[in-house]
CSV table of C-alpha atoms and ligand atoms in Angstrom, one decimal:
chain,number,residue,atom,x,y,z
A,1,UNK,CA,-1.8,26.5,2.2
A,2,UNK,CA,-0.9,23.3,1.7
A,3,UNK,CA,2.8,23.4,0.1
A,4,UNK,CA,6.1,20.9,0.6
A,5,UNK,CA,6.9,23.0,3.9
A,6,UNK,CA,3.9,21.4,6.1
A,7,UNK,CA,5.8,18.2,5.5
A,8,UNK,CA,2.6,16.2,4.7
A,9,UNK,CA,1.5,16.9,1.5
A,10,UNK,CA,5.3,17.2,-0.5
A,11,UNK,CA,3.3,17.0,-4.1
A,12,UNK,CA,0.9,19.1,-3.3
A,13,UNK,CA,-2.9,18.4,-1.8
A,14,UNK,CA,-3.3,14.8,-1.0
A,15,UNK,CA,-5.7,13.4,-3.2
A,16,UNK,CA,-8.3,10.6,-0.9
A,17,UNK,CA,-11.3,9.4,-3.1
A,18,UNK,CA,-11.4,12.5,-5.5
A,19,UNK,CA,-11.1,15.1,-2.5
A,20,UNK,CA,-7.9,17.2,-2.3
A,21,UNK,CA,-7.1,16.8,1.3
A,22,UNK,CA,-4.7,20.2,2.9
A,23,UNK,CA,-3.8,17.7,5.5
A,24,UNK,CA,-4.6,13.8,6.4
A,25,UNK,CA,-6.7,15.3,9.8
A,26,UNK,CA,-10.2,16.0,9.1
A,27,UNK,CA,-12.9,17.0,11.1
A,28,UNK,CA,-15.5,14.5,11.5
A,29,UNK,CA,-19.1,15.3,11.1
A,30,UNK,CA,-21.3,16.5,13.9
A,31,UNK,CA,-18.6,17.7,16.1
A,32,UNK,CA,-17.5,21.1,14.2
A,33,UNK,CA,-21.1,22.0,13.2
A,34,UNK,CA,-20.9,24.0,9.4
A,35,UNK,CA,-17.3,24.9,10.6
A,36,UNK,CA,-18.8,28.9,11.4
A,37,UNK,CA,-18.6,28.1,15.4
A,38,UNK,CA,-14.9,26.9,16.0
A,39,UNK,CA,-12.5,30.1,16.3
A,40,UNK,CA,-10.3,28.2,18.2
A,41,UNK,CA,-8.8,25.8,15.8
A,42,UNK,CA,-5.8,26.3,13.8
A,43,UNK,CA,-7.3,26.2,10.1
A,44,UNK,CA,-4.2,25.6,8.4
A,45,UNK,CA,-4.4,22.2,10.1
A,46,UNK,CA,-7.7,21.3,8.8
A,47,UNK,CA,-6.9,18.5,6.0
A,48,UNK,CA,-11.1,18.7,5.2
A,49,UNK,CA,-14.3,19.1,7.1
A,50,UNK,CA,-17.7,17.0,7.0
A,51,UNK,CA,-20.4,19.5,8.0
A,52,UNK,CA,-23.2,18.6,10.8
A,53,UNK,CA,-25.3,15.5,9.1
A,54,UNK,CA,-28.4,16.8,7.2
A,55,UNK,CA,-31.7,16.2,5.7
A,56,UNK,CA,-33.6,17.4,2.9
A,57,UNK,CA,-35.7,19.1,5.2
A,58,UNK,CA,-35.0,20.6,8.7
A,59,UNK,CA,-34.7,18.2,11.8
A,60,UNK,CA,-35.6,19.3,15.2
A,61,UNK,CA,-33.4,16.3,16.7
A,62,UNK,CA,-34.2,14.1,19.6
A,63,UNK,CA,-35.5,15.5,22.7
A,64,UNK,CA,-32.8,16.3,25.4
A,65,UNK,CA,-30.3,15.2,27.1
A,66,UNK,CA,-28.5,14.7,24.0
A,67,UNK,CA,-25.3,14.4,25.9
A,68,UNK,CA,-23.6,11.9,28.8
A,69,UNK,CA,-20.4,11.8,29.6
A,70,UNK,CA,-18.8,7.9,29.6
A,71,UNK,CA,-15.5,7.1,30.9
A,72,UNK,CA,-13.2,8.2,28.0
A,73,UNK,CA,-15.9,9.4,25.8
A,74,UNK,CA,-19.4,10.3,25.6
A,75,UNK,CA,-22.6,8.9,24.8
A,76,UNK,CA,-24.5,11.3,22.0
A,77,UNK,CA,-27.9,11.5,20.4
A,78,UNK,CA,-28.5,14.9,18.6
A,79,UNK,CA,-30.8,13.1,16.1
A,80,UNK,CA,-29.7,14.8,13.2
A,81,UNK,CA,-31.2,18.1,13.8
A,82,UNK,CA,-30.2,19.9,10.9
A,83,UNK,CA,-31.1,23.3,9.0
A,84,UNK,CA,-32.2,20.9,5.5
A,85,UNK,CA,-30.4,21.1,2.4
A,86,UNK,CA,-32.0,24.7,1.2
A,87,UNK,CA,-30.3,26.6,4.1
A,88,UNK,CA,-26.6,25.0,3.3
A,89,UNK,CA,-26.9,25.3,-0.2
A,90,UNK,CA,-28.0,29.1,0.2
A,91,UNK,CA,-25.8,30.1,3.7
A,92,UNK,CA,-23.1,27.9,4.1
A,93,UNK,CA,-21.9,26.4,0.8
A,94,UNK,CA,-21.3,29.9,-0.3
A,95,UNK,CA,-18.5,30.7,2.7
A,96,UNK,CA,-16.8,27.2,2.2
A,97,UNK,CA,-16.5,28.3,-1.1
A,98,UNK,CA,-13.9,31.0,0.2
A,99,UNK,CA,-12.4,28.4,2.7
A,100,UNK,CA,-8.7,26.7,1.6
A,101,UNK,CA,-9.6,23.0,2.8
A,102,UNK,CA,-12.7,20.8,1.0
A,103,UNK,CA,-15.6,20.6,2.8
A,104,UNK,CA,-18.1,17.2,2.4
A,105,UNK,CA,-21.8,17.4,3.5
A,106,UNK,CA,-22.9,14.4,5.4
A,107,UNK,CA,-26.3,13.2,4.0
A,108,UNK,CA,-29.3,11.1,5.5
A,109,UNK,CA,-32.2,10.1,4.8
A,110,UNK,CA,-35.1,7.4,6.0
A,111,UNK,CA,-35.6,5.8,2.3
A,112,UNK,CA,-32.7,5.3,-0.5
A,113,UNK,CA,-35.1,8.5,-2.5
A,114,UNK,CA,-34.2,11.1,0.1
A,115,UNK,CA,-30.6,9.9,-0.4
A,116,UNK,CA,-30.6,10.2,-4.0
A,117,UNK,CA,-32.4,13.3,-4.0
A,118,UNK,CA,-30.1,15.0,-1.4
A,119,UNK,CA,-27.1,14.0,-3.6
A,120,UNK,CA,-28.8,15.6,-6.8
A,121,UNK,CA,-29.8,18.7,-5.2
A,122,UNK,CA,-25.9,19.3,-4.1
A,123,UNK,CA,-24.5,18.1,-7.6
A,124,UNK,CA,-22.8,21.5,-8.6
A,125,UNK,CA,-22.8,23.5,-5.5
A,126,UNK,CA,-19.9,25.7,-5.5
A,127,UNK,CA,-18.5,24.6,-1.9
A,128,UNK,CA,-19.3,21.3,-2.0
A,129,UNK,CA,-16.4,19.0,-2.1
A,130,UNK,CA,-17.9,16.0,-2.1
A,131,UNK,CA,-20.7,13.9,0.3
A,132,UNK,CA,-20.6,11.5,3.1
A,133,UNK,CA,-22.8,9.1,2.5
A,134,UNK,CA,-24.1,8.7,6.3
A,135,UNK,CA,-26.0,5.2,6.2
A,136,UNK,CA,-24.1,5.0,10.5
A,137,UNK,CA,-26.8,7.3,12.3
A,138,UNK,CA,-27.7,4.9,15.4
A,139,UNK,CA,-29.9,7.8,17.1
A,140,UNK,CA,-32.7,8.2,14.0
A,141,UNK,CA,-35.9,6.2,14.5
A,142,UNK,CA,-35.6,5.0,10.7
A,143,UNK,CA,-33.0,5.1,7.7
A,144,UNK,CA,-29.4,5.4,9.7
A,145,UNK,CA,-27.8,2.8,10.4
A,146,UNK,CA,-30.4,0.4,9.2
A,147,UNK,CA,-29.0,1.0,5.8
A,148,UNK,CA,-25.5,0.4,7.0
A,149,UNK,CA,-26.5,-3.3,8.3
A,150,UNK,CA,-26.6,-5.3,5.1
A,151,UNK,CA,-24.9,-4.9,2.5
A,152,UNK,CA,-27.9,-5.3,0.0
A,153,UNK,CA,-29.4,-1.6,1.5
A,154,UNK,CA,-26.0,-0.3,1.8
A,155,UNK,CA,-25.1,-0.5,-1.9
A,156,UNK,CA,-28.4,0.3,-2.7
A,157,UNK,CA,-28.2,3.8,-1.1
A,158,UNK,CA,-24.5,3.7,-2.5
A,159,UNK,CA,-25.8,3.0,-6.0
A,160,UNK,CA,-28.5,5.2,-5.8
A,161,UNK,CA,-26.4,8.7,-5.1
A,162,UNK,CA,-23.6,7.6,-7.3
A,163,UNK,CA,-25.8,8.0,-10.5
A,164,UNK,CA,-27.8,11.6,-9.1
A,165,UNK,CA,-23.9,13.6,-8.5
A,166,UNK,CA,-21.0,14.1,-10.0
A,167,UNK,CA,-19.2,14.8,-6.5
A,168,UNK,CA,-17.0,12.4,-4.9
A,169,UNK,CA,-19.5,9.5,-2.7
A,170,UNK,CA,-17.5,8.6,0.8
A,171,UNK,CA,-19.8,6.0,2.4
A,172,UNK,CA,-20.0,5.7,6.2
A,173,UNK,CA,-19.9,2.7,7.8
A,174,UNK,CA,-21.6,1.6,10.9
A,175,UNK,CA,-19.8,-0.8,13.7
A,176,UNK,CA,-23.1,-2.7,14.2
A,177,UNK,CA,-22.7,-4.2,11.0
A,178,UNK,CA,-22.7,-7.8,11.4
A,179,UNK,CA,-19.6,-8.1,8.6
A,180,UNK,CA,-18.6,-5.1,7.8
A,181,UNK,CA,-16.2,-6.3,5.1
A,182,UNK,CA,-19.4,-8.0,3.3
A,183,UNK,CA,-21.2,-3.7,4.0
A,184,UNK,CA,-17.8,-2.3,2.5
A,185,UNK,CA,-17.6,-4.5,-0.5
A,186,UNK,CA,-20.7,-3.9,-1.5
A,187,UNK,CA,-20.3,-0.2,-1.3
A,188,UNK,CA,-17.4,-0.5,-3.4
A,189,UNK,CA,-18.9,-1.8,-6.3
A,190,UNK,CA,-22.2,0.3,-6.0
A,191,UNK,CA,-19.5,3.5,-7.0
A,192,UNK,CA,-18.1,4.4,-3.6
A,193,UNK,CA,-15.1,6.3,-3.8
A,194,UNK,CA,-14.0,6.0,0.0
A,195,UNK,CA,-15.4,4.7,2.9
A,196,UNK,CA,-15.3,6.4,6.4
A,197,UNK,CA,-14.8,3.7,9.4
A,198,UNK,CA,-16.8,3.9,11.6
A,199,UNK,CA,-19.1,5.7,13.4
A,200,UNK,CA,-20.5,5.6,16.9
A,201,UNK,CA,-21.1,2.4,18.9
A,202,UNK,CA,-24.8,2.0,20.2
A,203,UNK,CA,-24.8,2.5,24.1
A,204,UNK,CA,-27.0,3.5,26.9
A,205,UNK,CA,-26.6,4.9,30.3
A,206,UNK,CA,-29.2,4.5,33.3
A,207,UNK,CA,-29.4,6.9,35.7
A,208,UNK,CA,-29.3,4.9,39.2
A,209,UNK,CA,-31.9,7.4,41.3
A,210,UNK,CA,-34.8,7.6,39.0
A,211,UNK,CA,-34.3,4.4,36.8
A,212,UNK,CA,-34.7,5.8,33.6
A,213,UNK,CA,-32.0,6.4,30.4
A,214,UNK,CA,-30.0,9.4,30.9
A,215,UNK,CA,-31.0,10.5,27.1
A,216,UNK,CA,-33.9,11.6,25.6
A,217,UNK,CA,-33.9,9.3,22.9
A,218,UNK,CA,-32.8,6.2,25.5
A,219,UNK,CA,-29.7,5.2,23.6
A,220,UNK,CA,-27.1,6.9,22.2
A,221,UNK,CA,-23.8,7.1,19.9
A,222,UNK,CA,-20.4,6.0,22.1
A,223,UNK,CA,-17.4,7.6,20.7
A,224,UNK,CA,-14.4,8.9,22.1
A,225,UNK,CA,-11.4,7.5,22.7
A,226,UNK,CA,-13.0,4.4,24.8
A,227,UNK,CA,-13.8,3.1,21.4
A,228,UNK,CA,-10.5,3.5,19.4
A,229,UNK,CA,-9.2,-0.2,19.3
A,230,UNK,CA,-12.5,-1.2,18.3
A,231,UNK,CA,-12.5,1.4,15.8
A,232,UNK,CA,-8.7,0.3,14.4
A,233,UNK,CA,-10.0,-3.4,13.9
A,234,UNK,CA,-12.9,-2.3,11.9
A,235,UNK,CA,-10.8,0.3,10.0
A,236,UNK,CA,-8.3,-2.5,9.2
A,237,UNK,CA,-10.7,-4.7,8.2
A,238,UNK,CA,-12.4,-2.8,5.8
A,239,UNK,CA,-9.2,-1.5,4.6
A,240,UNK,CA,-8.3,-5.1,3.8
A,241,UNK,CA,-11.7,-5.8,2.1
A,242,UNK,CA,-11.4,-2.7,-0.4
A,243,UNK,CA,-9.3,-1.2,-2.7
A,244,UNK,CA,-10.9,2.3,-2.5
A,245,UNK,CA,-9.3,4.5,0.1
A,246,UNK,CA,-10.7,4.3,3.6
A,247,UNK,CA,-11.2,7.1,6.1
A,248,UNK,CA,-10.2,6.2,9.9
A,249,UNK,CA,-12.5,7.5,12.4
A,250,UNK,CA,-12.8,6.9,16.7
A,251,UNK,CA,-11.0,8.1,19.7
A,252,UNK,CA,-8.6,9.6,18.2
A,253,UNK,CA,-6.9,12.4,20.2
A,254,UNK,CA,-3.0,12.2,19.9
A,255,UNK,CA,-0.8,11.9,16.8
A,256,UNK,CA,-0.1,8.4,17.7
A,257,UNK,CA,-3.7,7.7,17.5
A,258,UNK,CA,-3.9,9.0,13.8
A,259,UNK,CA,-0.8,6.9,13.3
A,260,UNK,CA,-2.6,3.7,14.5
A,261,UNK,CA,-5.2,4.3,11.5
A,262,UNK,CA,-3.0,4.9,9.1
A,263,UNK,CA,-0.5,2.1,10.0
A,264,UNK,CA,-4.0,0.0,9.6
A,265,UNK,CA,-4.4,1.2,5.9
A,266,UNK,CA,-5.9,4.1,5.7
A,267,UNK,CA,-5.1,7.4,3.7
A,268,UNK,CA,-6.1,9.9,6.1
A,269,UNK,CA,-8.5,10.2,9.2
A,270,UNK,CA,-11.3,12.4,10.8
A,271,UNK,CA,-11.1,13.9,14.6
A,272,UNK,CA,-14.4,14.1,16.6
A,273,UNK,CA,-14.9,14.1,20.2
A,274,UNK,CA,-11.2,15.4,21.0
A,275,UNK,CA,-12.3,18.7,19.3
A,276,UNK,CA,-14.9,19.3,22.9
A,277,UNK,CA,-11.9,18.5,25.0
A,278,UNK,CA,-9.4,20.7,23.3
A,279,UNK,CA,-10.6,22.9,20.1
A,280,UNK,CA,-7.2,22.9,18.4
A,281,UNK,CA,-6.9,18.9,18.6
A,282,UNK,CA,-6.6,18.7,14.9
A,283,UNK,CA,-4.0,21.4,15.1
A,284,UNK,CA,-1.7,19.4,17.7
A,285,UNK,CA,-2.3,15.9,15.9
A,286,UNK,CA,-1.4,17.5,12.4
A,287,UNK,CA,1.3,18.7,14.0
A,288,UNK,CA,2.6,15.8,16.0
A,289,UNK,CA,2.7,13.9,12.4
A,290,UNK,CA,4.4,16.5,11.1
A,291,UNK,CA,7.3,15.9,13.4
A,292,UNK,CA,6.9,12.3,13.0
A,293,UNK,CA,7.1,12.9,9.0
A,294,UNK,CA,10.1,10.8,7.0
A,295,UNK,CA,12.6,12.9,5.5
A,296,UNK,CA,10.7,12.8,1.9
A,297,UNK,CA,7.5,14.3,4.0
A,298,UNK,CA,5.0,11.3,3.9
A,299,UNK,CA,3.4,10.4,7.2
A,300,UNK,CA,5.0,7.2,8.4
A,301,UNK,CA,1.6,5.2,8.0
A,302,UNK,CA,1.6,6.3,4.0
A,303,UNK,CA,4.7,4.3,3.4
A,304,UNK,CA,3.9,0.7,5.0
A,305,UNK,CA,1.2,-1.6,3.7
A,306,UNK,CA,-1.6,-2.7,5.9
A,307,UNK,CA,-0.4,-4.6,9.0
B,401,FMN,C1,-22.1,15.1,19.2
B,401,FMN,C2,-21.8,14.2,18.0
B,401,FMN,C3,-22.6,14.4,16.8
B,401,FMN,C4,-22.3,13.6,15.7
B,401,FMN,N1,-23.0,13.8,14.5
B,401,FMN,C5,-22.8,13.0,13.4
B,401,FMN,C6,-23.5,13.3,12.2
B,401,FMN,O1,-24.3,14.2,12.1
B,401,FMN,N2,-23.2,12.4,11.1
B,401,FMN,C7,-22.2,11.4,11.2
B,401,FMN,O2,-22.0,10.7,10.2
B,401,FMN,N3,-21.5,11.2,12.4
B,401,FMN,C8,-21.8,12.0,13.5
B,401,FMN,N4,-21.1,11.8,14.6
B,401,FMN,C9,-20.1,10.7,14.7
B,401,FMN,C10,-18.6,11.3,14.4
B,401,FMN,O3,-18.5,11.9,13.2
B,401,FMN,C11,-17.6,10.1,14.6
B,401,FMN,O4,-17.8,9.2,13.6
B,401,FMN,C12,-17.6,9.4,15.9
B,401,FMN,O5,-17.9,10.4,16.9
B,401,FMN,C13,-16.3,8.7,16.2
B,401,FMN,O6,-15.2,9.6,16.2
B,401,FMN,P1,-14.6,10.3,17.6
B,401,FMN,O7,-14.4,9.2,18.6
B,401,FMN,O8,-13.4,11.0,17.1
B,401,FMN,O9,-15.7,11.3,18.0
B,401,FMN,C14,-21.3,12.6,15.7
B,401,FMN,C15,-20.5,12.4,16.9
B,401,FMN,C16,-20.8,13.2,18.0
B,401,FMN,C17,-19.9,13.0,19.2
């Protein structure tokens, strides 16, 4: 599927942090579920997929609302619910096997163990491209983002999975890092192979009648395209900080808005909350950079350096 006629990918797959990408356009985690539910979006477009965040053990997720809409974006927290590792390895795993684009599980846990664990029992799944390291969650009571704070916890988790797989480790980093250059180092040299940047923004939203948070869980994940030029600084720096390939994630929606990411100095990017507005957002942005491709097919971001 992925041949010197889409323009993108002139030698073949492009290669990001030992995945074989179709495209640069992924879809992020949590907003295309295990990739059964989204008939609508042109497949061929799909560079790679991150499945729904999981556990080693079901989740039943926070209690509900889960979902406010923000001006240009939306406050989530889901809280992980999740099937646990037993049901992807045995249901889905098996049909991404048959699917022509990577797909990358996107792991938790609430101690460095579960991590680890997680990471072993997926080593060697047929279907399994690779894992997300997911140390970003803000809407988890422990583990999440706490790991992605300091860098200490963050490599330790990196360091931990790195020795338990043979798959490719993408680490995802949170925005409430206090330096997230300091997070992203430290990842680097505990074995990461990429890093994803970022992932929500805490927030909260009160409603003004009754008083009280308009989620269950009180505060939620921001994301959307009200956080993109937040999410292009932190994508930059961390691009700066690393040699390892980095991810670009938040608000994107347009070609342009991949463009941004990769002009920043990253190798390819993941599409969330535009896939609610419009299913086939991956499918216009893919195809947007397409047109925008230089005559030897790279995307224009892949031949400058980092701003
Ligand atoms: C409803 C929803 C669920 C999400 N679930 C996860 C998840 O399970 N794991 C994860 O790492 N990120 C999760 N995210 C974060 C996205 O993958 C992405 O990093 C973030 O939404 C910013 O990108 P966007 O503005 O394009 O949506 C979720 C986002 C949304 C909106």
């Amino acid at each position: 599927m992925s041949d010197a006629r889409d323009g993108l990918t002139p030698a073949g797959p492009l290669e990001v942090g030992g995945v074989h990408l179709a495209t640069p356009v992924m879809a992020a985690s949590g907003t295309f579920g295990f990739g059964t539910e989204v008939p609508l979006c042109d497949r061929r477009a799909l560079g790679g997929m991150v499945c729904k965040g999981i556990f080693l053990e079901p989740r039943a997720g926070a209690p509900p609302p889960r979902i406010v809409e923000t001006p240009s974006g939306m406050l989530n927290a889901i809280g992980l619910q999740g099937p646990g590792v037993e049901t992807v390895i045995r249901e889905y795993a098996p049909l991404w096997a048959t699917w022509p684009f990577p797909v990358l599980v996107n792991l938790n846990g609430e101690t460095v163990e579960e991590y680890a664990e997680l990471a072993a029992r997926l080593d060697g799944v047929a279907g399994v491209s690779g894992l997300e390291v997911n140390i970003s969650c803000p809407n988890v009571e422990r583990g999440g983002m706490l790991f992605g704070q300091d860098p200490d916890l963050a490599a330790a988790v990196t360091a931990a999975v790195r020795v338990r797989t043979r798959l490719p480790v993408w680490v995802k980093l949170t925005p409430a890092a206090g330096d997230i250059s300091a997070v992203a180092r430290a990842c680097e040299e505990a074995g990461a192979d990429a890093l994803c940047a970022v992932n929500t923004f805490v927030g909260m939203a009160l409603d003004v009648r009754t008083g009280q948070p308009r989620l269950g869980f009180r505060t939620g994940g921001l994301s959307g395209p009200a956080i993109r030029p937040l999410a292009v600084y932190l994508a930059h720096r961390v691009a700066q900080a690393v040699r390892i390939p980095v991810i670009g994630i938040g608000g994107i929606t347009r070609p342009e808005d991949a463009l941004e990411f990769l002009l920043a100095g990253c190798r390819a990017v993941q599409v969330g909350t535009a896939t609610f507005v419009d299913p086939n957002a991956i499918g216009r942005v893919v195809e947007g950079l397409r047109r925008r491709s230089t005559p030897d097919g790279a995307p224009p971001g892949h031949r400058l350096r980092p701003a």
